[in-house]
Amino acid sequence: MKELSNAHPAKVREYIRRNEWRKPTSGLANGFTQANLVILKKELAFEFLLFCQRNPKPCPVIDVTEPGSPVPQLVAPDADLRTDLPKYRIYRNGELVEEVDNIISYWEDDMVAFLLGCSFTFEKALLDNGIPVRHIECGTNVPMYKTNIPCVKAGRFEGPMVVSMRPIPEKDVVRAVQVTSRFPAVHGAPVHIGNPESIGIQDLQKPDFGNPVPIKDGEVPVFWACGVTPQAVAMQVKPELMITHAPGHMFITNLRDEQFGVL
Amino acid sequence: MKELSNAHPAKVREYIRRNEWRKPTSGLANGFTQANLVILKKELAFEFLLFCQRNPKPCPVIDVTEPGSPVPQLVAPDADLRTDLPKYRIYRNGELVEEVDNIISYWEDDMVAFLLGCSFTFEKALLDNGIPVRHIECGTNVPMYKTNIPCVKAGRFEGPMVVSMRPIPEKDVVRAVQVTSRFPAVHGAPVHIGNPESIGIQDLQKPDFGNPVPIKDGEVPVFWACGVTPQAVAMQVKPELMITHAPGHMFITNLRDEQFGVL
């Protein structure tokens, strides 16, 4: 693990491809950007890309492959999306049917792979600014909630925005907004600060996905748009076949987190 | 004119729809964002959207309509893109065949309209910061140049980036970078500063589009990605039918320029 935490992404992906790393990717290839994966058939690709374009906060597109190509030309032209993630999920008609460690036998020549920015990038920026990230301290998954905020519809794709929550000390809230605003390509600024009820969240201790985290005195719950949104929305369309990364088992790009910073 | 310069976009579009305004839109509905228009058949829409997604500096997408709908839901849900621009250009197989003041008779139910950010937004930000914009002073079109910078290919769409040039006083160059970086959704930061030869421009006084402008002592040529790029690239594909705005005759959205500012 220690060897891979400061390795170049190409080396880490080699380990993963040979099935020598089958665990979550958090902490690997430090400083390089990790991404969510959604694979759909070309027939749905335009509508899904449009959905992402209309909802850039939950669905920040960082690369889309040519139909039939498993190579993300922009962010890792030496990679293969069929083998270079440690774990995949196969959904048929909206139902999870299998978890696999490569998708070579599932790949078809009309498939389009979407890589979407993930929260690891802005969490690193928070940590670099001395702002604590509770679920990392706890070693658990970030708590995620369905909200009453509708995404903007695109064709068949529609549904509510899913958000992740991090409790931020009052004195750091303004800085947390500034720091994450630098990264619009990876969820960017928060979507809500302070009143969970206003966005349809009844109980912070009962997240819809992930694990609850303690909120200390003097901390404010801050909510960011979450990359689970596009998967949840795509699932509702019940596509014949959809493939995603398994939670936490991300794709590691060749781009550095800082390259996504505006100014 | 004076009446329309501070009017709400809906009022200006009403004038345009009734053919009571048939001139360029620069200076109308001050403070509201204007946009380039490209209309293609659905068959090409995914590749074109992908091209824009891969080349966000020259092709900053601000809205895309549902196939068949002429209504830009995100930026002006009360508008009709078939009538609300003062002048359109009709291209058949890559050739300009006609200029018209509405496209009702050309509209088909498999058309997709793309609205792309335009330089008016960041030019206003430059002016608001006391930075001169030469072609506005001269009352001419901004000079534009084909470069040797390749766009990232997407399907059939490929070609060089077109840039616009504004001579900036040396003391203002850093501020010009900062000011325009706030607006990534409308071309954003410059793509080059200082050496036209390095990006394949031989003679600044011979632009490929628009008009040359004088460069004074102590000024540096600064280059921004230009919205002519996607039209030029789309034209090379020679689509059976493509419709665009006529140069300078833009679509006026309901969104304010400042709403596109990051921080």
Short mmCIF file of C-alpha atoms in Angstrom, two decimals:
data_model
loop_
_atom_site.label_atom_id
_atom_site.label_comp_id
_atom_site.label_asym_id
_atom_site.label_seq_id
_atom_site.Cartn_x
_atom_site.Cartn_y
_atom_site.Cartn_z
CA MET A 1 0.00 0.00 0.00
CA LYS A 2 2.68 2.47 1.00
CA GLU A 3 4.50 1.72 -2.26
CA LEU A 4 1.38 2.55 -4.28
CA SER A 5 0.34 5.62 -2.33
CA ASN A 6 3.00 7.75 -4.01
CA ALA A 7 3.27 5.81 -7.28
CA HIS A 8 2.38 7.18 -10.70
CA PRO A 9 -1.17 6.29 -11.80
CA ALA A 10 0.14 4.10 -14.65
CA LYS A 11 1.93 1.89 -12.14
CA VAL A 12 -1.10 1.66 -9.86
CA ARG A 13 -3.35 0.76 -12.80
CA GLU A 14 -0.86 -1.99 -13.75
CA TYR A 15 -1.24 -3.53 -10.29
CA ILE A 16 -5.00 -3.28 -10.58
CA ARG A 17 -5.03 -4.77 -14.09
CA ARG A 18 -3.06 -7.80 -12.84
CA ASN A 19 -5.57 -8.20 -9.98
CA GLU A 20 -2.84 -7.44 -7.46
CA TRP A 21 -4.93 -4.63 -5.96
CA ARG A 22 -8.62 -5.37 -5.42
CA LYS A 23 -9.49 -2.92 -2.63
CA PRO A 24 -10.77 0.68 -2.61
CA THR A 25 -8.49 3.20 -4.30
CA SER A 26 -8.60 5.96 -1.68
CA GLY A 27 -5.02 6.94 -0.80
CA LEU A 28 -3.42 5.48 -3.96
CA ALA A 29 -1.36 7.67 -6.37
CA ASN A 30 -1.64 10.66 -4.08
CA GLY A 31 -2.26 13.99 -5.80
CA PHE A 32 -3.78 12.37 -8.90
CA THR A 33 -7.46 12.71 -9.72
CA GLN A 34 -9.78 9.72 -9.28
CA ALA A 35 -13.07 9.36 -11.12
CA ASN A 36 -16.49 7.70 -11.05
CA LEU A 37 -17.31 5.42 -13.99
CA VAL A 38 -20.65 5.01 -15.79
CA ILE A 39 -20.86 2.89 -18.96
CA LEU A 40 -23.98 2.95 -21.15
CA LYS A 41 -24.88 1.91 -24.68
CA LYS A 42 -24.54 4.60 -27.35
CA GLU A 43 -28.32 4.74 -27.71
CA LEU A 44 -28.52 6.44 -24.28
CA ALA A 45 -25.24 8.37 -24.49
CA PHE A 46 -26.49 11.67 -25.90
CA GLU A 47 -29.25 11.99 -23.31
CA PHE A 48 -26.90 11.07 -20.48
CA LEU A 49 -24.23 13.53 -21.64
CA LEU A 50 -26.93 16.20 -21.90
CA PHE A 51 -28.09 15.33 -18.38
CA CYS A 52 -24.53 15.78 -17.11
CA GLN A 53 -24.11 19.04 -19.03
CA ARG A 54 -27.32 20.37 -17.44
CA ASN A 55 -26.35 19.20 -13.95
CA PRO A 56 -22.62 19.91 -13.73
CA LYS A 57 -22.46 20.00 -9.94
CA PRO A 58 -23.58 16.38 -9.33
CA CYS A 59 -22.32 15.18 -12.75
CA PRO A 60 -18.95 16.78 -13.52
CA VAL A 61 -17.80 15.12 -16.76
CA ILE A 62 -14.03 14.79 -17.00
CA ASP A 63 -13.84 12.39 -19.97
CA VAL A 64 -16.12 10.49 -22.34
CA THR A 65 -14.82 7.73 -24.63
CA GLU A 66 -15.57 7.37 -28.32
CA PRO A 67 -18.33 4.76 -28.80
CA GLY A 68 -16.72 1.32 -28.63
CA SER A 69 -13.38 2.54 -27.28
CA PRO A 70 -12.43 1.68 -23.67
CA VAL A 71 -9.61 4.27 -23.72
CA PRO A 72 -10.07 7.61 -21.92
CA GLN A 73 -8.00 9.68 -24.38
CA LEU A 74 -8.04 12.93 -22.42
CA VAL A 75 -7.20 11.78 -18.92
CA ALA A 76 -5.26 8.50 -19.39
CA PRO A 77 -4.58 7.53 -23.02
CA ASP A 78 -2.52 4.54 -21.82
CA ALA A 79 -5.35 3.02 -19.77
CA ASP A 80 -8.10 0.49 -20.47
CA LEU A 81 -11.37 1.06 -18.66
CA ARG A 82 -12.28 -2.65 -18.98
CA THR A 83 -9.48 -3.78 -16.67
CA ASP A 84 -8.05 -0.80 -14.79
CA LEU A 85 -10.55 -0.48 -11.95
CA PRO A 86 -10.41 -2.93 -9.03
CA LYS A 87 -14.12 -3.70 -8.96
CA TYR A 88 -17.11 -3.13 -11.25
CA ARG A 89 -20.86 -3.46 -10.85
CA ILE A 90 -23.06 -4.86 -13.61
CA TYR A 91 -26.67 -3.67 -13.72
CA ARG A 92 -29.30 -5.24 -15.99
CA ASN A 93 -32.62 -3.42 -16.35
CA GLY A 94 -31.72 -1.33 -13.30
CA GLU A 95 -30.88 -4.31 -11.04
CA LEU A 96 -27.43 -5.07 -9.66
CA VAL A 97 -26.67 -8.58 -10.92
CA GLU A 98 -22.94 -9.01 -10.36
CA GLU A 99 -19.67 -7.56 -9.08
CA VAL A 100 -16.62 -8.40 -11.20
CA ASP A 101 -12.94 -7.44 -11.35
CA ASN A 102 -12.86 -6.78 -15.09
CA ILE A 103 -15.50 -6.26 -17.75
CA ILE A 104 -13.77 -7.66 -20.83
CA SER A 105 -16.52 -10.20 -21.44
CA TYR A 106 -19.23 -7.53 -20.99
CA TRP A 107 -17.73 -4.92 -23.31
CA GLU A 108 -19.63 -4.26 -26.56
CA ASP A 109 -18.68 -2.11 -29.52
CA ASP A 110 -21.49 0.40 -29.01
CA MET A 111 -20.59 1.24 -25.41
CA VAL A 112 -19.66 4.71 -24.19
CA ALA A 113 -17.79 5.23 -20.91
CA PHE A 114 -18.25 8.37 -18.85
CA LEU A 115 -15.70 9.44 -16.22
CA LEU A 116 -17.13 11.86 -13.67
CA GLY A 117 -15.16 13.87 -11.11
CA CYS A 118 -15.21 12.59 -7.53
CA SER A 119 -15.04 14.19 -4.12
CA PHE A 120 -11.53 12.91 -3.32
CA THR A 121 -10.12 15.95 -5.16
CA PHE A 122 -11.86 18.61 -3.11
CA GLU A 123 -11.43 16.63 0.12
CA LYS A 124 -7.68 16.74 -0.43
CA ALA A 125 -7.96 20.52 -0.91
CA LEU A 126 -9.92 20.79 2.38
CA LEU A 127 -7.30 18.71 4.23
CA ASP A 128 -4.46 20.75 2.68
CA ASN A 129 -6.17 23.83 4.14
CA GLY A 130 -6.33 22.30 7.61
CA ILE A 131 -10.08 21.72 7.43
CA PRO A 132 -11.06 18.36 8.99
CA VAL A 133 -13.00 15.77 6.98
CA ARG A 134 -14.98 13.70 9.49
CA HIS A 135 -15.63 10.46 7.57
CA ILE A 136 -11.93 10.22 6.74
CA GLU A 137 -11.13 10.63 10.45
CA CYS A 138 -13.70 7.91 11.18
CA GLY A 139 -12.46 5.64 8.38
CA THR A 140 -16.02 5.25 7.02
CA ASN A 141 -17.93 6.11 3.84
CA VAL A 142 -19.18 9.70 3.53
CA PRO A 143 -22.88 10.03 4.52
CA MET A 144 -25.10 10.68 1.49
CA TYR A 145 -28.72 11.81 1.32
CA LYS A 146 -31.47 12.07 -1.30
CA THR A 147 -32.71 15.68 -1.35
CA ASN A 148 -35.79 17.52 -2.55
CA ILE A 149 -33.61 19.40 -5.07
CA PRO A 150 -34.66 18.23 -8.56
CA CYS A 151 -31.97 17.75 -11.19
CA VAL A 152 -32.66 19.36 -14.55
CA LYS A 153 -34.29 16.69 -16.74
CA ALA A 154 -32.72 15.53 -20.03
CA GLY A 155 -34.70 13.12 -22.16
CA ARG A 156 -35.38 10.03 -20.06
CA PHE A 157 -32.97 11.03 -17.30
CA GLU A 158 -34.42 12.78 -14.25
CA GLY A 159 -34.48 12.53 -10.47
CA PRO A 160 -33.44 14.21 -7.23
CA MET A 161 -29.92 15.38 -6.45
CA VAL A 162 -27.99 13.22 -3.99
CA VAL A 163 -25.66 15.15 -1.68
CA SER A 164 -22.80 14.22 0.61
CA MET A 165 -22.41 15.91 4.02
CA ARG A 166 -19.30 16.97 5.91
CA PRO A 167 -19.56 18.68 9.33
CA ILE A 168 -17.32 21.78 9.16
CA PRO A 169 -16.20 23.88 12.17
CA GLU A 170 -17.98 27.28 12.08
CA LYS A 171 -14.71 29.16 11.73
CA ASP A 172 -13.80 27.14 8.60
CA VAL A 173 -17.09 27.32 6.69
CA VAL A 174 -16.20 30.36 4.58
CA ARG A 175 -12.79 28.89 3.74
CA ALA A 176 -14.42 25.55 2.84
CA VAL A 177 -16.60 27.40 0.29
CA GLN A 178 -13.58 29.19 -1.16
CA VAL A 179 -11.38 26.11 -1.33
CA THR A 180 -13.96 23.88 -3.03
CA SER A 181 -15.11 26.66 -5.40
CA ARG A 182 -11.69 26.35 -7.06
CA PHE A 183 -12.73 22.90 -8.32
CA PRO A 184 -15.96 23.25 -10.35
CA ALA A 185 -14.90 20.20 -12.42
CA VAL A 186 -15.14 17.94 -9.34
CA HIS A 187 -18.45 18.99 -7.68
CA GLY A 188 -17.15 22.47 -6.72
CA ALA A 189 -18.81 24.72 -4.15
CA PRO A 190 -21.36 23.36 -1.67
CA VAL A 191 -25.04 23.27 -2.69
CA HIS A 192 -26.32 23.94 0.83
CA ILE A 193 -25.05 25.05 4.24
CA GLY A 194 -26.78 24.71 7.58
CA ASN A 195 -30.44 23.60 7.34
CA PRO A 196 -30.82 19.96 6.25
CA GLU A 197 -34.66 20.20 6.52
CA SER A 198 -34.70 22.86 3.78
CA ILE A 199 -33.35 20.39 1.25
CA GLY A 200 -35.58 17.54 2.42
CA ILE A 201 -33.24 15.77 4.85
CA GLN A 202 -35.08 14.76 8.05
CA ASP A 203 -32.36 13.01 10.05
CA LEU A 204 -28.62 13.43 9.47
CA GLN A 205 -28.01 10.24 11.43
CA LYS A 206 -29.96 8.22 8.85
CA PRO A 207 -28.16 8.70 5.51
CA ASP A 208 -29.58 7.04 2.39
CA PHE A 209 -26.10 5.80 1.41
CA GLY A 210 -22.78 5.55 3.30
CA ASN A 211 -22.43 5.84 7.07
CA PRO A 212 -23.55 8.48 9.60
CA VAL A 213 -20.82 10.63 11.20
CA PRO A 214 -20.83 12.55 14.50
CA ILE A 215 -21.43 16.31 14.34
CA LYS A 216 -19.66 18.16 17.15
CA ASP A 217 -20.70 21.34 18.96
CA GLY A 218 -19.81 24.38 16.88
CA GLU A 219 -19.87 22.48 13.60
CA VAL A 220 -22.19 23.22 10.69
CA PRO A 221 -23.40 20.53 8.25
CA VAL A 222 -22.21 21.44 4.74
CA PHE A 223 -23.63 19.65 1.68
CA TRP A 224 -21.98 19.00 -1.67
CA ALA A 225 -23.56 17.57 -4.84
CA CYS A 226 -22.61 13.89 -5.00
CA GLY A 227 -21.45 11.63 -7.82
CA VAL A 228 -23.97 9.00 -6.78
CA THR A 229 -26.62 11.22 -8.42
CA PRO A 230 -25.93 10.23 -12.06
CA GLN A 231 -25.82 6.51 -11.19
CA ALA A 232 -29.09 6.77 -9.28
CA VAL A 233 -30.71 8.67 -12.13
CA ALA A 234 -29.38 6.30 -14.80
CA MET A 235 -30.63 3.34 -12.80
CA GLN A 236 -34.19 4.69 -12.81
CA VAL A 237 -34.19 4.53 -16.62
CA LYS A 238 -33.52 0.78 -16.20
CA PRO A 239 -31.10 0.52 -19.12
CA GLU A 240 -30.74 -2.99 -20.51
CA LEU A 241 -27.07 -2.92 -19.47
CA MET A 242 -25.20 -0.40 -17.34
CA ILE A 243 -21.76 -0.84 -15.80
CA THR A 244 -20.29 1.31 -13.02
CA HIS A 245 -17.32 1.21 -10.65
CA ALA A 246 -18.03 -0.43 -7.29
CA PRO A 247 -18.28 2.23 -4.53
CA GLY A 248 -14.82 3.44 -3.55
CA HIS A 249 -13.13 1.43 -6.32
CA MET A 250 -12.44 4.35 -8.63
CA PHE A 251 -10.53 4.96 -11.85
CA ILE A 252 -7.22 6.77 -11.31
CA THR A 253 -6.44 9.31 -14.06
CA ASN A 254 -3.07 10.72 -15.15
CA LEU A 255 -4.16 14.25 -14.23
CA ARG A 256 -3.18 15.94 -11.02
CA ASP A 257 -5.88 17.33 -8.72
CA GLU A 258 -4.36 20.80 -8.98
CA GLN A 259 -4.89 20.79 -12.77
CA PHE A 260 -8.62 21.05 -12.07
CA GLY A 261 -8.22 24.23 -10.02
CA VAL A 262 -9.53 27.46 -11.55
CA LEU A 263 -7.03 30.13 -10.51
CA MET B 1 -31.81 51.55 -29.31
CA LYS B 2 -31.41 53.40 -26.04
CA GLU B 3 -34.74 51.98 -24.94
CA LEU B 4 -33.54 48.43 -25.62
CA SER B 5 -30.06 48.79 -24.16
CA ASN B 6 -31.38 48.56 -20.62
CA ALA B 7 -34.49 46.48 -21.33
CA HIS B 8 -35.12 42.96 -20.03
CA PRO B 9 -34.14 40.24 -22.51
CA ALA B 10 -37.77 39.14 -22.90
CA LYS B 11 -38.68 42.62 -24.18
CA VAL B 12 -35.73 42.74 -26.58
CA ARG B 13 -36.59 39.29 -27.94
CA GLU B 14 -40.17 40.48 -28.52
CA TYR B 15 -38.86 43.32 -30.70
CA ILE B 16 -36.65 40.89 -32.57
CA ARG B 17 -39.49 38.36 -33.02
CA ARG B 18 -41.68 41.07 -34.57
CA ASN B 19 -38.80 41.99 -36.93
CA GLU B 20 -38.55 45.41 -35.30
CA TRP B 21 -34.84 44.87 -34.57
CA ARG B 22 -32.76 43.34 -37.38
CA LYS B 23 -29.27 44.59 -36.50
CA PRO B 24 -26.44 43.17 -34.35
CA THR B 25 -27.32 42.63 -30.69
CA SER B 26 -24.20 44.13 -29.10
CA GLY B 27 -25.26 46.71 -26.50
CA LEU B 28 -28.82 45.37 -26.08
CA ALA B 29 -30.16 44.20 -22.67
CA ASN B 30 -26.98 45.29 -20.93
CA GLY B 31 -25.70 42.92 -18.27
CA PHE B 32 -27.47 39.88 -19.75
CA THR B 33 -25.55 37.05 -21.40
CA GLN B 34 -25.63 36.67 -25.18
CA ALA B 35 -24.91 33.38 -26.92
CA ASN B 36 -23.79 31.81 -30.20
CA LEU B 37 -26.27 29.43 -31.86
CA VAL B 38 -25.53 26.17 -33.69
CA ILE B 39 -28.40 23.91 -34.82
CA LEU B 40 -27.75 20.39 -36.06
CA LYS B 41 -29.80 17.25 -36.67
CA LYS B 42 -29.98 14.79 -33.77
CA GLU B 43 -27.86 12.32 -35.72
CA LEU B 44 -24.82 14.60 -35.20
CA ALA B 45 -25.80 15.96 -31.77
CA PHE B 46 -23.95 13.47 -29.55
CA GLU B 47 -20.65 13.90 -31.41
CA PHE B 48 -20.99 17.68 -31.41
CA LEU B 49 -21.83 17.81 -27.69
CA LEU B 50 -18.85 15.53 -27.05
CA PHE B 51 -16.64 17.86 -29.12
CA CYS B 52 -17.81 20.81 -27.03
CA GLN B 53 -17.28 18.88 -23.80
CA ARG B 54 -13.71 18.07 -24.87
CA ASN B 55 -12.98 21.63 -25.98
CA PRO B 56 -14.67 23.79 -23.35
CA LYS B 57 -12.57 26.90 -23.99
CA PRO B 58 -13.63 27.44 -27.64
CA CYS B 59 -17.00 25.66 -27.17
CA PRO B 60 -18.51 26.67 -23.82
CA VAL B 61 -21.99 25.07 -23.81
CA ILE B 62 -24.56 27.08 -21.90
CA ASP B 63 -27.71 25.29 -23.07
CA VAL B 64 -28.79 22.46 -25.38
CA THR B 65 -32.42 21.90 -26.35
CA GLU B 66 -34.28 18.61 -26.29
CA PRO B 67 -34.39 17.15 -29.83
CA GLY B 68 -37.23 18.87 -31.68
CA SER B 69 -37.75 21.62 -29.12
CA PRO B 70 -36.76 25.20 -30.03
CA VAL B 71 -37.01 26.29 -26.37
CA PRO B 72 -33.80 26.80 -24.35
CA GLN B 73 -35.24 25.63 -21.01
CA LEU B 74 -32.25 26.54 -18.86
CA VAL B 75 -31.42 30.04 -20.04
CA ALA B 76 -34.71 31.42 -21.46
CA PRO B 77 -37.73 29.10 -21.07
CA ASP B 78 -39.99 31.82 -22.54
CA ALA B 79 -38.02 32.10 -25.79
CA ASP B 80 -38.22 30.46 -29.22
CA LEU B 81 -34.91 29.94 -31.00
CA ARG B 82 -36.68 29.88 -34.39
CA THR B 83 -37.69 33.54 -34.20
CA ASP B 84 -35.79 35.30 -31.42
CA LEU B 85 -32.50 36.07 -33.18
CA PRO B 86 -32.34 38.94 -35.67
CA LYS B 87 -30.53 37.03 -38.40
CA TYR B 88 -29.72 33.37 -39.14
CA ARG B 89 -27.45 31.62 -41.60
CA ILE B 90 -28.51 28.43 -43.38
CA TYR B 91 -25.73 26.04 -44.45
CA ARG B 92 -26.34 23.06 -46.71
CA ASN B 93 -23.54 20.52 -47.05
CA GLY B 94 -21.15 23.06 -45.53
CA GLU B 95 -22.06 25.91 -47.90
CA LEU B 96 -23.79 29.13 -46.84
CA VAL B 97 -26.96 29.24 -48.94
CA GLU B 98 -29.11 31.88 -47.31
CA GLU B 99 -29.51 34.51 -44.57
CA VAL B 100 -33.01 34.72 -43.06
CA ASP B 101 -34.74 36.53 -40.21
CA ASN B 102 -36.51 33.47 -38.84
CA ILE B 103 -36.16 29.72 -39.34
CA ILE B 104 -39.73 28.55 -38.83
CA SER B 105 -39.87 26.97 -42.29
CA TYR B 106 -36.48 25.26 -41.77
CA TRP B 107 -37.19 23.76 -38.36
CA GLU B 108 -37.52 19.96 -38.21
CA ASP B 109 -38.53 17.72 -35.36
CA ASP B 110 -35.13 16.04 -35.04
CA MET B 111 -33.16 19.26 -34.62
CA VAL B 112 -31.02 20.08 -31.59
CA ALA B 113 -30.00 23.66 -30.81
CA PHE B 114 -26.75 24.44 -29.00
CA LEU B 115 -26.19 27.80 -27.27
CA LEU B 116 -22.51 28.55 -26.68
CA GLY B 117 -21.08 31.33 -24.53
CA CYS B 118 -19.77 34.41 -26.33
CA SER B 119 -17.01 36.92 -25.68
CA PHE B 120 -19.37 39.81 -24.89
CA THR B 121 -19.52 38.56 -21.28
CA PHE B 122 -15.80 38.68 -20.57
CA GLU B 123 -15.36 41.88 -22.60
CA LYS B 124 -17.83 43.58 -20.28
CA ALA B 125 -15.77 42.31 -17.32
CA LEU B 126 -12.59 43.75 -18.89
CA LEU B 127 -14.29 47.14 -19.47
CA ASP B 128 -15.71 47.12 -15.92
CA ASN B 129 -12.11 46.72 -14.73
CA GLY B 130 -10.91 49.69 -16.77
CA ILE B 131 -9.12 47.51 -19.32
CA PRO B 132 -9.57 48.83 -22.88
CA VAL B 133 -11.04 46.60 -25.61
CA ARG B 134 -9.62 47.87 -28.90
CA HIS B 135 -12.19 46.59 -31.45
CA ILE B 136 -14.99 48.10 -29.36
CA GLU B 137 -13.14 51.44 -29.38
CA CYS B 138 -12.75 51.07 -33.16
CA GLY B 139 -16.37 49.99 -33.67
CA THR B 140 -15.25 46.96 -35.70
CA ASN B 141 -15.41 43.16 -35.42
CA VAL B 142 -12.80 41.50 -33.20
CA PRO B 143 -9.86 40.10 -35.24
CA MET B 144 -9.89 36.29 -35.33
CA TYR B 145 -7.18 33.86 -36.44
CA LYS B 146 -6.88 30.16 -37.24
CA THR B 147 -4.11 28.72 -35.05
CA ASN B 148 -1.90 25.63 -35.06
CA ILE B 149 -3.54 24.50 -31.80
CA PRO B 150 -5.56 21.37 -32.58
CA CYS B 151 -8.91 20.89 -30.90
CA VAL B 152 -9.48 17.50 -29.29
CA LYS B 153 -11.27 15.33 -31.88
CA ALA B 154 -14.72 13.84 -31.22
CA GLY B 155 -16.14 11.48 -33.82
CA ARG B 156 -16.31 13.36 -37.12
CA PHE B 157 -15.60 16.74 -35.53
CA GLU B 158 -12.02 18.00 -35.60
CA GLY B 159 -9.97 21.02 -36.62
CA PRO B 160 -7.82 23.89 -35.37
CA MET B 161 -8.81 26.29 -32.63
CA VAL B 162 -9.80 29.78 -33.78
CA VAL B 163 -8.78 32.58 -31.42
CA SER B 164 -9.70 36.23 -31.03
CA MET B 165 -7.05 38.83 -30.19
CA ARG B 166 -7.22 41.92 -27.99
CA PRO B 167 -4.15 44.16 -27.49
CA ILE B 168 -3.80 44.72 -23.73
CA PRO B 169 -1.58 47.35 -22.03
CA GLU B 170 1.38 45.60 -20.32
CA LYS B 171 0.29 46.83 -16.89
CA ASP B 172 -3.16 45.25 -17.34
CA VAL B 173 -2.18 41.80 -18.65
CA VAL B 174 -2.17 40.04 -15.27
CA ARG B 175 -5.50 41.62 -14.34
CA ALA B 176 -6.95 40.62 -17.73
CA VAL B 177 -6.04 36.99 -16.96
CA GLN B 178 -7.62 37.20 -13.51
CA VAL B 179 -10.79 38.93 -14.69
CA THR B 180 -11.50 36.54 -17.57
CA SER B 181 -10.56 33.45 -15.51
CA ARG B 182 -13.71 34.14 -13.48
CA PHE B 183 -15.79 33.21 -16.53
CA PRO B 184 -14.83 29.67 -17.64
CA ALA B 185 -18.36 29.21 -19.06
CA VAL B 186 -17.78 31.96 -21.64
CA HIS B 187 -14.27 31.20 -23.01
CA GLY B 188 -12.52 32.04 -19.72
CA ALA B 189 -8.79 32.70 -19.40
CA PRO B 190 -6.62 33.47 -22.44
CA VAL B 191 -5.08 30.57 -24.37
CA HIS B 192 -1.93 32.51 -25.30
CA ILE B 193 -0.13 35.74 -24.42
CA GLY B 194 2.58 37.48 -26.40
CA ASN B 195 3.97 35.41 -29.30
CA PRO B 196 1.52 35.02 -32.19
CA GLU B 197 4.09 33.00 -34.22
CA SER B 198 4.11 30.28 -31.56
CA ILE B 199 0.45 29.51 -32.21
CA GLY B 200 0.80 29.72 -35.99
CA ILE B 201 -0.23 33.34 -36.60
CA GLN B 202 2.09 35.03 -39.13
CA ASP B 203 0.60 38.53 -39.40
CA LEU B 204 -1.71 40.11 -36.84
CA GLN B 205 -2.79 42.64 -39.43
CA LYS B 206 -4.26 39.86 -41.60
CA PRO B 207 -6.91 38.12 -39.50
CA ASP B 208 -8.79 35.15 -40.96
CA PHE B 209 -12.13 36.60 -39.76
CA GLY B 210 -13.17 40.05 -38.51
CA ASN B 211 -11.07 43.21 -38.87
CA PRO B 212 -7.47 44.08 -37.93
CA VAL B 213 -6.95 46.50 -35.04
CA PRO B 214 -3.98 48.75 -34.21
CA ILE B 215 -1.56 47.55 -31.50
CA LYS B 216 0.01 50.45 -29.62
CA ASP B 217 3.48 50.68 -28.04
CA GLY B 218 3.50 48.96 -24.67
CA GLU B 219 0.61 46.66 -25.55
CA VAL B 220 0.77 42.87 -25.65
CA PRO B 221 -1.44 40.76 -27.96
CA VAL B 222 -3.59 38.46 -25.82
CA PHE B 223 -5.50 35.56 -27.40
CA TRP B 224 -8.76 33.96 -26.27
CA ALA B 225 -10.43 30.82 -27.63
CA CYS B 226 -13.19 31.92 -30.00
CA GLY B 227 -16.77 30.78 -30.54
CA VAL B 228 -16.17 30.68 -34.29
CA THR B 229 -14.27 27.42 -33.67
CA PRO B 230 -17.30 25.10 -33.30
CA GLN B 231 -19.00 26.59 -36.38
CA ALA B 232 -15.82 26.19 -38.43
CA VAL B 233 -15.38 22.62 -37.24
CA ALA B 234 -19.05 21.69 -37.81
CA MET B 235 -18.85 23.17 -41.30
CA GLN B 236 -15.98 20.85 -42.22
CA VAL B 237 -18.22 17.85 -41.52
CA LYS B 238 -20.52 19.29 -44.25
CA PRO B 239 -23.77 18.40 -42.49
CA GLU B 240 -26.76 18.18 -44.79
CA LEU B 241 -28.31 21.09 -42.88
CA MET B 242 -26.79 23.38 -40.25
CA ILE B 243 -28.22 26.65 -38.97
CA THR B 244 -26.30 29.30 -37.01
CA HIS B 245 -26.77 32.91 -35.94
CA ALA B 246 -25.37 35.49 -38.35
CA PRO B 247 -22.16 37.03 -36.94
CA GLY B 248 -22.97 39.59 -34.24
CA HIS B 249 -26.69 38.71 -34.31
CA MET B 250 -26.74 36.70 -31.10
CA PHE B 251 -29.35 35.10 -28.86
CA ILE B 252 -29.98 37.08 -25.66
CA THR B 253 -30.54 34.85 -22.61
CA ASN B 254 -32.37 35.63 -19.35
CA LEU B 255 -29.17 35.05 -17.35
CA ARG B 256 -26.97 37.85 -16.13
CA ASP B 257 -23.28 37.87 -17.04
CA GLU B 258 -22.35 37.87 -13.36
CA GLN B 259 -24.18 34.56 -12.87
CA PHE B 260 -21.41 32.92 -14.91
CA GLY B 261 -18.67 34.17 -12.59
CA VAL B 262 -16.91 31.56 -10.42
CA LEU B 263 -16.32 33.31 -7.12
#
